[in-house]
PDB file of C-alpha atoms in Angstrom:
ATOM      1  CA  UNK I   1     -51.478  -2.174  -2.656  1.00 38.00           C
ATOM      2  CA  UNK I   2     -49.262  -0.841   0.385  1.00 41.00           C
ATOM      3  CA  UNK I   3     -46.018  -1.958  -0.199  1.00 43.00           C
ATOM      4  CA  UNK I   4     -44.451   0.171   2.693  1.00 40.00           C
ATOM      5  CA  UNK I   5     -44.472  -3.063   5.472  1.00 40.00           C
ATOM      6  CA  UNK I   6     -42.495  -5.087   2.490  1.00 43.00           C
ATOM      7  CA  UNK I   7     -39.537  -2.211   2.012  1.00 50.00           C
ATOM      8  CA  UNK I   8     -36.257  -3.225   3.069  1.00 58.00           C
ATOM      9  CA  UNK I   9     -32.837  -1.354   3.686  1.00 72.00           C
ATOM     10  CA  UNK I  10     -30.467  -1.931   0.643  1.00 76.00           C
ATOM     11  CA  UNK I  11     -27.493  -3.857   1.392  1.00 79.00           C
ATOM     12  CA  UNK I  12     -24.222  -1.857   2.190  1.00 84.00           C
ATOM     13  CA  UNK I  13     -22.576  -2.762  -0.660  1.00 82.00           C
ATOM     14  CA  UNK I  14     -25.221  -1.731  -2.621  1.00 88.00           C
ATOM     15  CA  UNK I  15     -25.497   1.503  -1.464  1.00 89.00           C
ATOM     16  CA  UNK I  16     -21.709   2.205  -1.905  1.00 91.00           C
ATOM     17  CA  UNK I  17     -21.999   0.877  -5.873  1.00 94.00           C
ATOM     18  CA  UNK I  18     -25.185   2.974  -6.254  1.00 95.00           C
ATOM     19  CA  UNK I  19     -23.344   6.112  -4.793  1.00 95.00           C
ATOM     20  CA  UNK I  20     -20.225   5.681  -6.599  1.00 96.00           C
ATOM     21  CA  UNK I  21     -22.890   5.266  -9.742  1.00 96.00           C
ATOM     22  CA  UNK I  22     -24.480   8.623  -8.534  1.00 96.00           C
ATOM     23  CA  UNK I  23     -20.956  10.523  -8.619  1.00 96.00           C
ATOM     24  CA  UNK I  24     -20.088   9.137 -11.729  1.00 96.00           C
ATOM     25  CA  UNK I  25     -23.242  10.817 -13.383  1.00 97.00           C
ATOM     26  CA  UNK I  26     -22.799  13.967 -11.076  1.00 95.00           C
ATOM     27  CA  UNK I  27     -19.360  14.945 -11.838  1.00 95.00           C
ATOM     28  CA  UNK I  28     -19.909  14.601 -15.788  1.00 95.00           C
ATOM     29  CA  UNK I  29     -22.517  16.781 -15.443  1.00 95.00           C
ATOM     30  CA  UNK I  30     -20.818  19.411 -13.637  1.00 93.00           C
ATOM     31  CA  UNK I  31     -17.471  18.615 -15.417  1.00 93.00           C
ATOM     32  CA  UNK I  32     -19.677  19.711 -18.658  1.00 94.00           C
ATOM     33  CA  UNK I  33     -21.205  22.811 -16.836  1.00 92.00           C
ATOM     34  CA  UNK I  34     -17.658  24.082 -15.979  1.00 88.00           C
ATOM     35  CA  UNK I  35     -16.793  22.873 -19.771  1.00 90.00           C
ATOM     36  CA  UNK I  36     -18.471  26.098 -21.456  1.00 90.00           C
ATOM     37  CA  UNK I  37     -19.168  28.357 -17.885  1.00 87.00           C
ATOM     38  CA  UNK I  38     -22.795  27.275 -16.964  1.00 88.00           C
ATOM     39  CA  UNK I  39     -23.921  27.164 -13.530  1.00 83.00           C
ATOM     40  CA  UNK I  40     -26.034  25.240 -11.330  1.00 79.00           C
ATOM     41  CA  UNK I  41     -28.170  25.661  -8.118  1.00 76.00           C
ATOM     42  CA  UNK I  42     -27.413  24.594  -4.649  1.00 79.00           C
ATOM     43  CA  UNK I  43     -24.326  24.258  -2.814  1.00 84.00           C
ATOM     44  CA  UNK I  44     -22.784  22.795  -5.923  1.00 85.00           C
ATOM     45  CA  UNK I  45     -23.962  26.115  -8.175  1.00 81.00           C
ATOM     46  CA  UNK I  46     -21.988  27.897  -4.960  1.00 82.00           C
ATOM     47  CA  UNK I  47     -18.904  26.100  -5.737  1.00 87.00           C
ATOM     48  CA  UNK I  48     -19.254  26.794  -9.141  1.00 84.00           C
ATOM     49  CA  UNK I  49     -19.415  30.243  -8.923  1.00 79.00           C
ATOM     50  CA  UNK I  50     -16.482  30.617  -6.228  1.00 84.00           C
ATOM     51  CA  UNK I  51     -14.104  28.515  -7.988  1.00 85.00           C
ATOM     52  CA  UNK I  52     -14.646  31.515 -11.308  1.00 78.00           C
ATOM     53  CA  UNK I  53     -13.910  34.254  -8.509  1.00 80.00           C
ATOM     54  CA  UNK I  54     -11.445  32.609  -6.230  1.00 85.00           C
ATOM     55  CA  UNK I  55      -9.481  29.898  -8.652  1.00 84.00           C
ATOM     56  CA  UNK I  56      -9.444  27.451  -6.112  1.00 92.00           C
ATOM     57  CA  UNK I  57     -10.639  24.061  -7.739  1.00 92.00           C
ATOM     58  CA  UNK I  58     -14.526  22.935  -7.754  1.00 92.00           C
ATOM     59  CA  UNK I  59     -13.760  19.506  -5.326  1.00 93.00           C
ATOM     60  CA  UNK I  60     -12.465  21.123  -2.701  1.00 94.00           C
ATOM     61  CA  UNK I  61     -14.715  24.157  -1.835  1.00 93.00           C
ATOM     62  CA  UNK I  62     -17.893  22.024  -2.638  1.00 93.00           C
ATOM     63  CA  UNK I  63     -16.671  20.005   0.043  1.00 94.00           C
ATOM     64  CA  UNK I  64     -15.809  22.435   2.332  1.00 92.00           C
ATOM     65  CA  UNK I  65     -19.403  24.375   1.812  1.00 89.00           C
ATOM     66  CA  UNK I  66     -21.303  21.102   2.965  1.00 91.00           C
ATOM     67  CA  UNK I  67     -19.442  21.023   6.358  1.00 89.00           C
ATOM     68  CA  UNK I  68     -21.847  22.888   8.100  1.00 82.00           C
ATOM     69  CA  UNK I  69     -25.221  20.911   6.810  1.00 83.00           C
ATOM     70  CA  UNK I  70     -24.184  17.579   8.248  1.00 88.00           C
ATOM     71  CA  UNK I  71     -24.990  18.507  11.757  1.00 82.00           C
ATOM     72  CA  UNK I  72     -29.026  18.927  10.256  1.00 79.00           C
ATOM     73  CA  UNK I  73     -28.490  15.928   8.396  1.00 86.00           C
ATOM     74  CA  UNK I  74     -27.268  13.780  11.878  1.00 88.00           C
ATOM     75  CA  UNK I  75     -30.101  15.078  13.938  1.00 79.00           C
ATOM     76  CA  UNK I  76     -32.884  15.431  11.677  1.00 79.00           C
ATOM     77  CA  UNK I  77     -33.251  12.814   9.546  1.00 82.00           C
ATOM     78  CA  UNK I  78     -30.500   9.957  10.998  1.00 87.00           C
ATOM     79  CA  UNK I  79     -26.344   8.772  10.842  1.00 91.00           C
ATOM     80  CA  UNK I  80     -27.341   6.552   7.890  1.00 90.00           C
ATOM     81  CA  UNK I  81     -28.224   8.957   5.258  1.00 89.00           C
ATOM     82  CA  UNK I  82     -25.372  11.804   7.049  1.00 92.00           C
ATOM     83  CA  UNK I  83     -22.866   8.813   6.376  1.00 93.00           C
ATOM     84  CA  UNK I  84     -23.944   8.147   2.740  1.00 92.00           C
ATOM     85  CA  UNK I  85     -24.033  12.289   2.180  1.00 91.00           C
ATOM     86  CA  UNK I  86     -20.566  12.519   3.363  1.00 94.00           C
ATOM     87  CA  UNK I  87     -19.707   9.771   1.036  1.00 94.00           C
ATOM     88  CA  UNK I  88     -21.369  11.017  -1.873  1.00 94.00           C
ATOM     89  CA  UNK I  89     -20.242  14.567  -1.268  1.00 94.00           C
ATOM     90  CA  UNK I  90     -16.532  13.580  -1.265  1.00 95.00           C
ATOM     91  CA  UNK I  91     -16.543  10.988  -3.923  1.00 96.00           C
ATOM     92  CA  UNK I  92     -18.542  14.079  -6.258  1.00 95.00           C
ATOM     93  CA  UNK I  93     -15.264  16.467  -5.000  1.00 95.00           C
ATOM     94  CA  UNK I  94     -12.821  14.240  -6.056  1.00 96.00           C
ATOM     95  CA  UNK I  95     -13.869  12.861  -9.637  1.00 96.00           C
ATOM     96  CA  UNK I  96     -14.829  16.649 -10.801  1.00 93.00           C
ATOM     97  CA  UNK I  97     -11.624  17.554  -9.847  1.00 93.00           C
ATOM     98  CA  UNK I  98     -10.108  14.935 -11.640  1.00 93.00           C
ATOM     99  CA  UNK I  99     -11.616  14.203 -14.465  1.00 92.00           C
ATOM    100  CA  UNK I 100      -9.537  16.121 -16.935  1.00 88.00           C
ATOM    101  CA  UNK I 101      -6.918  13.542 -15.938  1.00 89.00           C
ATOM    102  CA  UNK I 102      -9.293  10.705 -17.915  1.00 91.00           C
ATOM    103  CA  UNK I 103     -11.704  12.944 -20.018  1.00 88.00           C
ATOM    104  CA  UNK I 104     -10.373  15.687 -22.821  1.00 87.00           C
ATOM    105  CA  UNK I 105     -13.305  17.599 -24.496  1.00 85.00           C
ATOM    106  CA  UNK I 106     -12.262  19.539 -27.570  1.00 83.00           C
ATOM    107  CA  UNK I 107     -15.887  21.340 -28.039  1.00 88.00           C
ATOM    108  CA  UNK I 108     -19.136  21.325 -26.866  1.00 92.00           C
ATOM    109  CA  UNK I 109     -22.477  23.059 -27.620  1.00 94.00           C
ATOM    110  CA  UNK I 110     -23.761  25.114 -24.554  1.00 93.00           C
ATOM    111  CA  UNK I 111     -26.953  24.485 -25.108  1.00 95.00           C
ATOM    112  CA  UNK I 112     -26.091  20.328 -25.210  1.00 95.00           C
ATOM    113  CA  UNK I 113     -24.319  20.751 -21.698  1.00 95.00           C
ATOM    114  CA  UNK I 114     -27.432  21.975 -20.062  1.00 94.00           C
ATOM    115  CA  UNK I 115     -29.667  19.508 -21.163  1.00 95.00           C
ATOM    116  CA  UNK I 116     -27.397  16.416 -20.635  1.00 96.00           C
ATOM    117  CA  UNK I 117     -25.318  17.781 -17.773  1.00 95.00           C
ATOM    118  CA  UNK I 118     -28.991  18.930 -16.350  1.00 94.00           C
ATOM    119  CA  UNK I 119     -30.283  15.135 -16.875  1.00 96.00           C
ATOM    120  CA  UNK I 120     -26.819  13.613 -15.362  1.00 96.00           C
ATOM    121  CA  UNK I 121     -26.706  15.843 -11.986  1.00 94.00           C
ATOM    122  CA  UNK I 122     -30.671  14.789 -12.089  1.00 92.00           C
ATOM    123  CA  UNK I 123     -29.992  10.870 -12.247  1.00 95.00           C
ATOM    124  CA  UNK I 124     -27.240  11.694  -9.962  1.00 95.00           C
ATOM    125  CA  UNK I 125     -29.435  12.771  -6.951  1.00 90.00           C
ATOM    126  CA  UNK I 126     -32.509  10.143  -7.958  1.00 91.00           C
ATOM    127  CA  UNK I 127     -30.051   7.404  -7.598  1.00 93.00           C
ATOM    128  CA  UNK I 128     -28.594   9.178  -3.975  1.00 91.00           C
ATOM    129  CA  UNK I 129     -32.060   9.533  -2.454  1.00 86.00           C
ATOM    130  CA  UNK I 130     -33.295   6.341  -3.081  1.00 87.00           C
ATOM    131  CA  UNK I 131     -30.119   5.120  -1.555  1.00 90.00           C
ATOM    132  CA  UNK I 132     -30.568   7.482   1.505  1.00 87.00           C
ATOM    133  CA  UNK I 133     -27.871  10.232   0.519  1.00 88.00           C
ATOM    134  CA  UNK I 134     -28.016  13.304  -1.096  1.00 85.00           C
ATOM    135  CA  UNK I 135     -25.903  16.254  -2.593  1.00 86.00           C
ATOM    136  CA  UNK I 136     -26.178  18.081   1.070  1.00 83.00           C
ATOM    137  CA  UNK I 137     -27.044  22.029   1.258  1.00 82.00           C
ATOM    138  CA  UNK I 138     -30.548  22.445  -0.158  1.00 76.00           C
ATOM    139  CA  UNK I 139     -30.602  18.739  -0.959  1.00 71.00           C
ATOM    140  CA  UNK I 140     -30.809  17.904   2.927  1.00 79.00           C
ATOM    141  CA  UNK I 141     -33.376  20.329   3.565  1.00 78.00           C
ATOM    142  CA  UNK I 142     -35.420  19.260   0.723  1.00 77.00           C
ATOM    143  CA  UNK I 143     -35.096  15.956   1.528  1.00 74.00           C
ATOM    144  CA  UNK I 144     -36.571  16.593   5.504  1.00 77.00           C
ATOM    145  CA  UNK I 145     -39.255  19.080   4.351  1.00 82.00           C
ATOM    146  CA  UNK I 146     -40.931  16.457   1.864  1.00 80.00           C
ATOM    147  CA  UNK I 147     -40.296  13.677   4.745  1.00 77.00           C
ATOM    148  CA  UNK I 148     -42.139  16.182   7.583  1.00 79.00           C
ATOM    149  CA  UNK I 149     -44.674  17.727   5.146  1.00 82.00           C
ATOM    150  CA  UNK I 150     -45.102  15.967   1.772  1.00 81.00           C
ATOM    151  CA  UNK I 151     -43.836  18.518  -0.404  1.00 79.00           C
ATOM    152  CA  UNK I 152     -42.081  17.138  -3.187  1.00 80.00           C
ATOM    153  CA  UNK I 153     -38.294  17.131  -3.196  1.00 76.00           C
ATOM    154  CA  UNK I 154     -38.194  18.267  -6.768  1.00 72.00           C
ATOM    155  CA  UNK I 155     -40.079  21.050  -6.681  1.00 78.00           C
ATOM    156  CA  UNK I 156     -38.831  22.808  -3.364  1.00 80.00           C
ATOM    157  CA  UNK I 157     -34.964  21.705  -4.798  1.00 72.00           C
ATOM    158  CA  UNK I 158     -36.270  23.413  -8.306  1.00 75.00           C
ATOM    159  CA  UNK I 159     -37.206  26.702  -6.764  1.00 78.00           C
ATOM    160  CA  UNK I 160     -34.027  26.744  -4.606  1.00 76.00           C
ATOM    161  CA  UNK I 161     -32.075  26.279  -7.472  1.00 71.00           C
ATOM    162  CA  UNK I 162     -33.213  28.771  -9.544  1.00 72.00           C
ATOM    163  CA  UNK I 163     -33.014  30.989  -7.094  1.00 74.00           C
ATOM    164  CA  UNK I 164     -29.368  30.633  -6.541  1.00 72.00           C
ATOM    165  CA  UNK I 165     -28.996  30.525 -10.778  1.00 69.00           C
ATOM    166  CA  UNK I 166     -30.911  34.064 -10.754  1.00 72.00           C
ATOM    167  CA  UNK I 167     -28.758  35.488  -7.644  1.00 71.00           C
ATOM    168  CA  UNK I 168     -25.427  34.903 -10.113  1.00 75.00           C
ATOM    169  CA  UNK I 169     -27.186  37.749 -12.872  1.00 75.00           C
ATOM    170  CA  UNK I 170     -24.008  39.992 -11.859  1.00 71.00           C
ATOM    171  CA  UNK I 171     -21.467  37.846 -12.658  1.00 74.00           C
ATOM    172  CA  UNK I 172     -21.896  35.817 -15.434  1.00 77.00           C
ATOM    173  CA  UNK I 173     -23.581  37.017 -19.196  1.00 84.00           C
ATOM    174  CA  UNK I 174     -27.433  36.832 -19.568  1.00 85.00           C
ATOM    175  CA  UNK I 175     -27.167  33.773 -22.303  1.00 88.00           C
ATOM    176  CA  UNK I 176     -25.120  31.650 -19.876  1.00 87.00           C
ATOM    177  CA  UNK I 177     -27.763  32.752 -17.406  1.00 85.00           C
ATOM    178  CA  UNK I 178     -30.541  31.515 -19.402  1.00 88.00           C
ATOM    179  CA  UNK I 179     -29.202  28.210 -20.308  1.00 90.00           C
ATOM    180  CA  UNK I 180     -28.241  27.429 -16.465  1.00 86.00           C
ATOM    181  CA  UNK I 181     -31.808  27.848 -15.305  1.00 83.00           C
ATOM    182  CA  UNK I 182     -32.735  25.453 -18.042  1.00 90.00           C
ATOM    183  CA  UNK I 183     -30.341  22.865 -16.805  1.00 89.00           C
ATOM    184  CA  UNK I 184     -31.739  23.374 -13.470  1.00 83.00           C
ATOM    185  CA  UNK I 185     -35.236  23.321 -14.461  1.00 87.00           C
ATOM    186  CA  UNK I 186     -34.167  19.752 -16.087  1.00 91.00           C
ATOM    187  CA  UNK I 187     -32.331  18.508 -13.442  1.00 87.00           C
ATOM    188  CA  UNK I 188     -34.899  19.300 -11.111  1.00 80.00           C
ATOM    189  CA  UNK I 189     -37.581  17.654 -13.368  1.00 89.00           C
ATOM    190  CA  UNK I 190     -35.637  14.694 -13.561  1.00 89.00           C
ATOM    191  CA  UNK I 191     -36.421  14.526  -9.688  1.00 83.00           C
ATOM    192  CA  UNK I 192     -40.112  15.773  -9.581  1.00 83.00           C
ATOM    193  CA  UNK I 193     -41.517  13.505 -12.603  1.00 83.00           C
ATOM    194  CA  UNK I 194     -38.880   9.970 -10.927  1.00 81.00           C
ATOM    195  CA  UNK I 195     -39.149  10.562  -6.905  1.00 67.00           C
ATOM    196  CA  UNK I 196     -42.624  10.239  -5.347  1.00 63.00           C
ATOM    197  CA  UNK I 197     -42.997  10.768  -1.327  1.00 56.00           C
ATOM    198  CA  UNK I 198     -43.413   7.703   0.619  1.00 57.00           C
ATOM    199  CA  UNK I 199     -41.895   5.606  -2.231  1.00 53.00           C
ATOM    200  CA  UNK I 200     -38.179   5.640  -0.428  1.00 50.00           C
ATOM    201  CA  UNK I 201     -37.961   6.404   3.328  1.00 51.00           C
ATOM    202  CA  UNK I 202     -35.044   8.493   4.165  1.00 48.00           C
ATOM    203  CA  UNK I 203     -34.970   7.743   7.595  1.00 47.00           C
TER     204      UNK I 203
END
């Protein structure tokens, strides 16, 4: 059965609970990535790398990398889901950023942090799109190519992901390397096997 003349909007407070939800998961699973040096794709995998060159933290260049993609975000796919990405993004900034102030992690396994941090950053962004918001960067764009042509969000955000883990092979040691594309791979799965086109409307 069609169910698409039935779909509503969700309420504002709902989205704002379901994107404070989606940061929660987002910044443990980066918080765990930074925990033993992994990396991650996107603008997010971007931050992570800068903040190992540059020492300035994680919340606030992932913030300021996203500036730019809110302009494609406004006039390509609506104010609603720019709003709710500007939300997410900053609420994601400031919990990774503070986190050590509520969360102490003696040791972890590296391999343990890309699986679990890999399935958190995945709920994460399944919880934002289906609440019309998103991690920006690729996220956007994956988001408006699946809306104009069909192609799944998880796969195009996959491939764009590893791409950006593969482009880091200078800086950081092949095992680290390894177990960053498998977080992304999981992550990414996470989205492909949970978010079907046409289920949620992003605009």
């Amino acid at each position: 059965m069609d169910n698409t003349s039935t779909r509503t909007a969700h309420p504002v407070y709902e989205d704002v609970l379901a994107l404070l939800t989606a940061a929660g998961f987002v910044s443990l699973g980066i918080f765990l990535f930074h925990q033993v040096g992994l990396l991650t794709g996107g603008t997010a995998g971007l931050a992570l790398l800068l903040q190992q060159v540059t020492g300035i933290s994680f919340g606030l260049l992932f913030f300021g990398i996203n500036l730019p993609f809110y302009a494609l975000a406004w006039l390509r796919i609506g104010p609603r889901f720019t709003l709710n990405t500007f939300v997410s993004v900053a609420a994601v900034s400031y919990m990774t950023d503070h986190l050590n102030g509520v969360l102490q992690i003696g040791n972890i396994e590296p391999l343990y942090a890309a699986l679990i941090g890999g399935t958190l950053i995945g709920m994460g962004l399944l919880i934002m799109f289906r609440h019309k918001s998103s991690l920006g960067g690729f996220n956007i764009l994956a988001l408006f190519i699946q809306d104009r042509f069909g192609i799944r969000a998880g796969k195009l955000q996959m491939g764009l992901d590893c791409a950006i883990v593969v482009a880091s092979f200078f800086v950081v040691q092949p095992w680290v390397l390894a177990l960053s594309i498998v977080a992304a791979v999981i992550c990414n799965l996470v989205l492909t096997l949970n978010h079907k086109p046409g289920r949620y409307q992003i605009a």
